PDB file of C-alpha atoms in Angstrom:
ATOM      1  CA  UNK A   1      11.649 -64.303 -57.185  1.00  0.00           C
ATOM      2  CA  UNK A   2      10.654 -67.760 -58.184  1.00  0.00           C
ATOM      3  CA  UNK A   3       8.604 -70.018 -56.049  1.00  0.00           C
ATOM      4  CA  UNK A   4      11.811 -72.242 -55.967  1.00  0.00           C
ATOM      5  CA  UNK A   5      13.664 -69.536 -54.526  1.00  0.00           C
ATOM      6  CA  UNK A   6      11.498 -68.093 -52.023  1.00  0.00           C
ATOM      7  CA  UNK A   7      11.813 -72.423 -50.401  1.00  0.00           C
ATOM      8  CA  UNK A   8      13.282 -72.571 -47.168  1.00  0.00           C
ATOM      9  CA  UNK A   9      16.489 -74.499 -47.519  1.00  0.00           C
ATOM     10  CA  UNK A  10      17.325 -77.694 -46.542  1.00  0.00           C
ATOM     11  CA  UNK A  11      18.383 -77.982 -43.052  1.00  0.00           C
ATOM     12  CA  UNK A  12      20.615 -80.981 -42.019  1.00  0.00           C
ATOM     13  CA  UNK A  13      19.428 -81.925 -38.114  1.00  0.00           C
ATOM     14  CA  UNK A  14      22.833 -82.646 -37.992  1.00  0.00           C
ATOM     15  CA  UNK A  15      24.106 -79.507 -38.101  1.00  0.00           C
ATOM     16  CA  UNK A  16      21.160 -77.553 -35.867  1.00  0.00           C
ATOM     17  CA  UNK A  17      21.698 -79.947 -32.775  1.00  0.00           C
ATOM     18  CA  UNK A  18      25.627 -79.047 -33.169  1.00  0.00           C
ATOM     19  CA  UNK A  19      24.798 -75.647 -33.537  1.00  0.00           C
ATOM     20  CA  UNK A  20      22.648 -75.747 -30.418  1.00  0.00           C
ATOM     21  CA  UNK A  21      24.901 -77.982 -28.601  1.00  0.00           C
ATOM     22  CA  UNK A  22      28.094 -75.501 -29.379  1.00  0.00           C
ATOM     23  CA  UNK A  23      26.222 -72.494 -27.895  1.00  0.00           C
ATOM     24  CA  UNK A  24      24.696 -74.171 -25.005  1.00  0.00           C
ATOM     25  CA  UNK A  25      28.133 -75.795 -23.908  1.00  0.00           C
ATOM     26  CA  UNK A  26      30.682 -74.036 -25.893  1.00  0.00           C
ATOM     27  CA  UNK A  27      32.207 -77.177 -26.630  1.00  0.00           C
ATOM     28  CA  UNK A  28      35.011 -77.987 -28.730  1.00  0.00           C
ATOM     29  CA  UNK A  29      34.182 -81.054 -29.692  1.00  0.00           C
ATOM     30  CA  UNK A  30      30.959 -79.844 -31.426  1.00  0.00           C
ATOM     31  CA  UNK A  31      32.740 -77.107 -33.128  1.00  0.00           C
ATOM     32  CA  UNK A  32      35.668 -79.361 -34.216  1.00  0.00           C
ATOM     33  CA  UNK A  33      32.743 -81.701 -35.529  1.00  0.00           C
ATOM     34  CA  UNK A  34      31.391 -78.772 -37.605  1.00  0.00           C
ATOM     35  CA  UNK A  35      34.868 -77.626 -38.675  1.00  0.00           C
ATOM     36  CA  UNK A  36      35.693 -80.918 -40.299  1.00  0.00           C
ATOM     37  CA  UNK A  37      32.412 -81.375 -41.698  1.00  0.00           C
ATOM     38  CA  UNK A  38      32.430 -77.903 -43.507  1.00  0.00           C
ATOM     39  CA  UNK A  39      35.919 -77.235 -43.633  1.00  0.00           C
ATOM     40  CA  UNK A  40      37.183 -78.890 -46.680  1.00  0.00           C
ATOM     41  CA  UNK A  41      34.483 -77.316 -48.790  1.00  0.00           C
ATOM     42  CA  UNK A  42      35.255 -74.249 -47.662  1.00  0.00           C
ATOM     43  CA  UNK A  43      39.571 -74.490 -47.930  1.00  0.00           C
ATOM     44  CA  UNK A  44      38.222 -75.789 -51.681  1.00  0.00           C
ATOM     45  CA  UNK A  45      36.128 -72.297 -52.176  1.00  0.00           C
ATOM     46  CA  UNK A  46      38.516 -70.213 -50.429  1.00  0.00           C
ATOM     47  CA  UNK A  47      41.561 -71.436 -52.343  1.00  0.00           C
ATOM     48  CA  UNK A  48      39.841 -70.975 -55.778  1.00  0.00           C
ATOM     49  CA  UNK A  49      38.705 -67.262 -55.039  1.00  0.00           C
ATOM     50  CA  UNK A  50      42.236 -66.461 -53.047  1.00  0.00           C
ATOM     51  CA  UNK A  51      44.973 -69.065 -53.878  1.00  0.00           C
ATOM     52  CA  UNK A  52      46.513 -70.997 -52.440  1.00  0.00           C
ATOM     53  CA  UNK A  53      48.806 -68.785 -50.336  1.00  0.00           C
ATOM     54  CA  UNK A  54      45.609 -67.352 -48.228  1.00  0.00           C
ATOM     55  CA  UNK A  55      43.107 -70.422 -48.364  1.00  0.00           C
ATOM     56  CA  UNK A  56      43.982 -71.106 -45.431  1.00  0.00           C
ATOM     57  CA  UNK A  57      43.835 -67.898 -43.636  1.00  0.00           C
ATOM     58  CA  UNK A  58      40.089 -67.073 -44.975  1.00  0.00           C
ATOM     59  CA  UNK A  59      39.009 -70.503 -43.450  1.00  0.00           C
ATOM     60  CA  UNK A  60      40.505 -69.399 -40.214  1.00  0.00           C
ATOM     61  CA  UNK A  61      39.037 -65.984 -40.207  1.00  0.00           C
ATOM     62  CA  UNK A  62      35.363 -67.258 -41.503  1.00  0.00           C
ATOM     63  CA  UNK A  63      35.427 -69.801 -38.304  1.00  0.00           C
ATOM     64  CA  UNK A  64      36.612 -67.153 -35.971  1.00  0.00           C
ATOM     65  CA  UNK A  65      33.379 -64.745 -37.449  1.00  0.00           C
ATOM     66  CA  UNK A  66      31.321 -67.786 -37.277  1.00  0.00           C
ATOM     67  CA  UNK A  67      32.114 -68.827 -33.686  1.00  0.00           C
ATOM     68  CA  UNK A  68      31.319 -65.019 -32.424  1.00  0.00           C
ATOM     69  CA  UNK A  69      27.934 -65.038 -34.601  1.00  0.00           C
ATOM     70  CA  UNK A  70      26.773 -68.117 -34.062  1.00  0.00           C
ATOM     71  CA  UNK A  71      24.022 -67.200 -31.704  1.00  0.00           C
ATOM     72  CA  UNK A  72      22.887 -64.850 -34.319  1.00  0.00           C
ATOM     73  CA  UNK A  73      21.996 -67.448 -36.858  1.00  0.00           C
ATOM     74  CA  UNK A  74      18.634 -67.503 -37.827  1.00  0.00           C
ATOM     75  CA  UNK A  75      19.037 -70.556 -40.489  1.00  0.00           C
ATOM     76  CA  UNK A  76      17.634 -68.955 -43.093  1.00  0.00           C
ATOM     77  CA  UNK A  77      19.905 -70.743 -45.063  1.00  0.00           C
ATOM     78  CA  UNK A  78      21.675 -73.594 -44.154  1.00  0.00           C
ATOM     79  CA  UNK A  79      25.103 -73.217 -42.056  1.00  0.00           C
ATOM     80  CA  UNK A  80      27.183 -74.444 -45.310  1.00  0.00           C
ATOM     81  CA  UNK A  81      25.883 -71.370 -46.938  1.00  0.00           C
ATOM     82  CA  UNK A  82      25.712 -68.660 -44.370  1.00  0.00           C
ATOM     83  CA  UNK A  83      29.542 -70.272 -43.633  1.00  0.00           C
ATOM     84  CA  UNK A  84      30.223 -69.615 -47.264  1.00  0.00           C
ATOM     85  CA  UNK A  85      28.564 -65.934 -46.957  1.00  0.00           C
ATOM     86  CA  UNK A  86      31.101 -65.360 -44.481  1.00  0.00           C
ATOM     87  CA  UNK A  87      34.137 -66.716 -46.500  1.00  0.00           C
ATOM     88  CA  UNK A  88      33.420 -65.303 -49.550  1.00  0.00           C
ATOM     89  CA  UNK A  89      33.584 -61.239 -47.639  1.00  0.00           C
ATOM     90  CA  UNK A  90      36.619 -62.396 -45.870  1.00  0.00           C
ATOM     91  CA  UNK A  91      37.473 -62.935 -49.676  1.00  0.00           C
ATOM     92  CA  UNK A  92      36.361 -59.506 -50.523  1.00  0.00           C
ATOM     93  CA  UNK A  93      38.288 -57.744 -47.993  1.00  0.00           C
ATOM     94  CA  UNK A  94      41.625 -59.605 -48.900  1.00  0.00           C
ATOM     95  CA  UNK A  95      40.914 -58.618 -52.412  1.00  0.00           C
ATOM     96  CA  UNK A  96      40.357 -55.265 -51.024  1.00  0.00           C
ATOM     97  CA  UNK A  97      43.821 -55.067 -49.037  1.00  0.00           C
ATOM     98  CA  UNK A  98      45.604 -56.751 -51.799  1.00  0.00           C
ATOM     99  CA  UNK A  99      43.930 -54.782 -54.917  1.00  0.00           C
ATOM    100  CA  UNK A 100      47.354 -54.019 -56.532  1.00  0.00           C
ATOM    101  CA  UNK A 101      46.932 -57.982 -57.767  1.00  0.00           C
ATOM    102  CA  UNK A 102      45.090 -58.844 -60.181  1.00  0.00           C
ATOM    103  CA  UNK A 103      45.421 -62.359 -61.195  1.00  0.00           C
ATOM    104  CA  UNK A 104      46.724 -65.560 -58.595  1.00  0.00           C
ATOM    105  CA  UNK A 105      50.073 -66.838 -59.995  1.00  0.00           C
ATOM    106  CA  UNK A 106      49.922 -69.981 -61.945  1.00  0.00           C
ATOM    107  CA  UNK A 107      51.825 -71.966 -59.192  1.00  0.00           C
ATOM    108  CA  UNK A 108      48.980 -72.025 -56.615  1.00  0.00           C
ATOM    109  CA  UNK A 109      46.962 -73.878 -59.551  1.00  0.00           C
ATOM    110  CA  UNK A 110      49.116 -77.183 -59.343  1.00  0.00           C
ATOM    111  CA  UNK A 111      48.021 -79.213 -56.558  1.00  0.00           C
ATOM    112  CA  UNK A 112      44.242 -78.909 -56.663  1.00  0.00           C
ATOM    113  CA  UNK A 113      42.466 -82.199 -57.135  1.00  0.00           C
ATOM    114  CA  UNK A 114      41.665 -82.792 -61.127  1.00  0.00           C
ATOM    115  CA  UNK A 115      38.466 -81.108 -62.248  1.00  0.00           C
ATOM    116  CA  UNK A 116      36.559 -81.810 -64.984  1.00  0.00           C
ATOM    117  CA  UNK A 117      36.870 -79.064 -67.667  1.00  0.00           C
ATOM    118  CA  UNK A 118      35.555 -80.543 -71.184  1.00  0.00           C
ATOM    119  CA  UNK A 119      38.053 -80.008 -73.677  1.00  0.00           C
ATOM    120  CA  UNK A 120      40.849 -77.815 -71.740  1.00  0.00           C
ATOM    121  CA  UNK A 121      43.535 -79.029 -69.628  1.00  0.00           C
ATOM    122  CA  UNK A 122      42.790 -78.470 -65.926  1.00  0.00           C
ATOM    123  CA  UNK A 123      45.906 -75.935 -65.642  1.00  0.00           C
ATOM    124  CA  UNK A 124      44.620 -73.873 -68.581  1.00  0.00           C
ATOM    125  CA  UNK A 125      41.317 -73.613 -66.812  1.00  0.00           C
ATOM    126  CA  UNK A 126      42.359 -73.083 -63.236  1.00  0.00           C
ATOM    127  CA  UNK A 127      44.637 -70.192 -64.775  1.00  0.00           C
ATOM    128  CA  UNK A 128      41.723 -68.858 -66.716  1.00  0.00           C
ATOM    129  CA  UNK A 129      39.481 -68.879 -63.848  1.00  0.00           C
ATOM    130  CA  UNK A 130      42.157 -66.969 -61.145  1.00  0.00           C
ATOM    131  CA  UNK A 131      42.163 -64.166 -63.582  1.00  0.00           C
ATOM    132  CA  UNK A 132      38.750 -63.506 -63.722  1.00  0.00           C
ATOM    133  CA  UNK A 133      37.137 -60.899 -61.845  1.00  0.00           C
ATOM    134  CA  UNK A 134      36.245 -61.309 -58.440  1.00  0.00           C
ATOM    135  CA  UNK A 135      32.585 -61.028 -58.547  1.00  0.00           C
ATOM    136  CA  UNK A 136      32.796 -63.360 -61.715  1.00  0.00           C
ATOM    137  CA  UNK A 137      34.770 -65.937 -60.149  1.00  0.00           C
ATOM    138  CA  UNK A 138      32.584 -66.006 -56.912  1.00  0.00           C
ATOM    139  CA  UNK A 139      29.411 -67.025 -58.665  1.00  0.00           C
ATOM    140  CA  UNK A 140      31.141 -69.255 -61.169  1.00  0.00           C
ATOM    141  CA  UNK A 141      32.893 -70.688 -58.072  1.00  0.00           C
ATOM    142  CA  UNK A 142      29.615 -71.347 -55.829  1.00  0.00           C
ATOM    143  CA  UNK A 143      27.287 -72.421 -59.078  1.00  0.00           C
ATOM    144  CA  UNK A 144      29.633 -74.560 -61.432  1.00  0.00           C
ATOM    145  CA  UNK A 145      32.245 -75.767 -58.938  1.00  0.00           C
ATOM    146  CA  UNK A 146      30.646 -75.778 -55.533  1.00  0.00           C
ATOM    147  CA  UNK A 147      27.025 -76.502 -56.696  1.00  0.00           C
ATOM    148  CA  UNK A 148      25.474 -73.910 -55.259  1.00  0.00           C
ATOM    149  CA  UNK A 149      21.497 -73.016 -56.561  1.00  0.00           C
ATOM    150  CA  UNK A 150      21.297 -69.363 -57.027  1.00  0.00           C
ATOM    151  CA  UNK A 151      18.963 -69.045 -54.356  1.00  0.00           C
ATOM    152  CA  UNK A 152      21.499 -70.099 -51.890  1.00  0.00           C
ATOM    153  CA  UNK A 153      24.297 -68.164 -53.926  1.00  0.00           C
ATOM    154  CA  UNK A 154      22.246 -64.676 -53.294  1.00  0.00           C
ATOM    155  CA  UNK A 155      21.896 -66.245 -50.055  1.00  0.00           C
ATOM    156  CA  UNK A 156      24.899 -66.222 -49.275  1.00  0.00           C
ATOM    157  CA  UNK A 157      25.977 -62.875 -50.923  1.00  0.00           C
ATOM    158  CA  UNK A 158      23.038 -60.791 -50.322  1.00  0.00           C
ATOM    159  CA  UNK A 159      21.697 -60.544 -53.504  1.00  0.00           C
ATOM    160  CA  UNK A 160      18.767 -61.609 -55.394  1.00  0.00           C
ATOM    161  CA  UNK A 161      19.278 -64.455 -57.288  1.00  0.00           C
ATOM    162  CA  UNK A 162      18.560 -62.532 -60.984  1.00  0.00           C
ATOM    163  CA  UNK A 163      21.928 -61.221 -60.260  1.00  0.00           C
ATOM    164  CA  UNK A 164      23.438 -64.276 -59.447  1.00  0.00           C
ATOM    165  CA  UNK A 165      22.498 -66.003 -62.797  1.00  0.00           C
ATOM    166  CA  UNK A 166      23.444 -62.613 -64.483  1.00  0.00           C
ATOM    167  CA  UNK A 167      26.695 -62.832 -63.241  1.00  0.00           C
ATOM    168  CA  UNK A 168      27.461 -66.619 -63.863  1.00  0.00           C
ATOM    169  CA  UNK A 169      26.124 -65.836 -67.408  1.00  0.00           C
ATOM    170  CA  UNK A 170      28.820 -63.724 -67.889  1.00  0.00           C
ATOM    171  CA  UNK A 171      31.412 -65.400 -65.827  1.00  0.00           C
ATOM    172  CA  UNK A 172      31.134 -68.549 -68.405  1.00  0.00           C
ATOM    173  CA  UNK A 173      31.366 -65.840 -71.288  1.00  0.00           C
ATOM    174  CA  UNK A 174      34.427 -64.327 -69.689  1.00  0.00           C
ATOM    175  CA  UNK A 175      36.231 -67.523 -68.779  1.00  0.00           C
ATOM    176  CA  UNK A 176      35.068 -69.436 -72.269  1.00  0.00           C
ATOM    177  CA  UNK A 177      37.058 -66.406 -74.020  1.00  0.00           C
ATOM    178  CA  UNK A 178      39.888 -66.388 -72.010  1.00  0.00           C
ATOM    179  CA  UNK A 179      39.938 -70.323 -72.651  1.00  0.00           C
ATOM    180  CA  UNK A 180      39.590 -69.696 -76.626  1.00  0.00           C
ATOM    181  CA  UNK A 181      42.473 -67.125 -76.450  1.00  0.00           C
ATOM    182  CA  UNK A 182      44.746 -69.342 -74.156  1.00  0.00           C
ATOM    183  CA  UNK A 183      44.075 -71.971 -77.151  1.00  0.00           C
ATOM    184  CA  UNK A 184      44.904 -70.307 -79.935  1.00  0.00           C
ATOM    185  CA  UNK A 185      47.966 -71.865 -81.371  1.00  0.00           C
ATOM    186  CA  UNK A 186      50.831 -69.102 -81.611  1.00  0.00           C
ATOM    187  CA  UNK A 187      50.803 -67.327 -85.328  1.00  0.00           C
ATOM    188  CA  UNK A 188      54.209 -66.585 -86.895  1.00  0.00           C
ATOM    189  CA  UNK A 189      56.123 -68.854 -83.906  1.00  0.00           C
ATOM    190  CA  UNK A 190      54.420 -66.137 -81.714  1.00  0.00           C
ATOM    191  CA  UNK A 191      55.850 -63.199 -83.284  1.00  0.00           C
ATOM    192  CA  UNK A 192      53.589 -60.276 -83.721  1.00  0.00           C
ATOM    193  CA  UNK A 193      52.824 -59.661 -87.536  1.00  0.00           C
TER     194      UNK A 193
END
């Protein structure tokens, strides 16, 4: 582990005095406060590893986990990242339920907000990345989308964060390929030879 890694994050005062003031009063004003300050990136992660269809549900759930756990918070990381720990096994466990699918269908790729993608058309990408795997498309997710460091990726998934860039390494091989394929102009008026 890299002197970089072994840091102790960032920690916005913000967030600790909501924290604090959340489990002292169990106010909802303080945890509406931290639900629309982390919210949106989290509906943004959620619906890119789930779709669409369950976004919302996996924001839901990670609040309800984070609301019963708050008190056990140590802020080793900072509360965008332990909140995305918890979304992204909420994630896990829906893949887990719902393993019979492999791939989100193309219509829950429509609506997102443009993204910058180089050379490929935002659909073609968005479609590429929904079929990765899951553990590809969480760390390509958190790194290249989110902005995640690696250190706050394994972090958040409880791993080191070796395996983190191992796995975006290959993520970005997996997804360039299925983006060269997806580009390849038909042959024969896509008839097999």
């Amino acid at each position: 582990m890299s002197n970089r890694d072994a840091d102790p994050p960032d920690h916005d005062p913000a967030d600790r005095a909501l924290v604090q003031a959340y489990l002292r009063d169990r106010g909802e004003a303080e945890f509406r406060t931290l639900y629309r300050r982390h919210g949106p990136a989290l509906y943004r992660m959620a619906w890119r590893l789930v779709g669409e269809g369950q976004a919302e549900d996996m924001v839901q759930e990670t609040w309800c986990r984070a609301a019963a756990r708050m008190a056990e918070f140590k802020w080793r990381s900072t509360l965008r990242t332990w909140l995305t720990g918890i979304l992204v096994r909420c994630c896990r466990e829906s893949w887990r339920a719902h393993a019979d699918v492999v791939a989100l269908p193309v219509e829950t790729v429509s609506e997102e907000p443009e993204v910058e993608t180089g050379s490929y058309p935002t659909l073609d990408v968005e479609r590429a990345l929904s079929a990765l795997s899951p553990g590809f498309r969480e760390v390509l997710v958190l790194h290249d989308i989110e902005g995640f460091t690696h250190a706050e990726i394994a972090r958040a998934l409880g791993i080191v964060p070796g395996t983190s860039k191992s796995q975006l390494a290959r993520a970005r091989r997996a997804l360039r390929q299925r983006l060269e394929i997806s580009a390849l102009p038909a042959v024969n008026g896509g008839k097999g030879s």
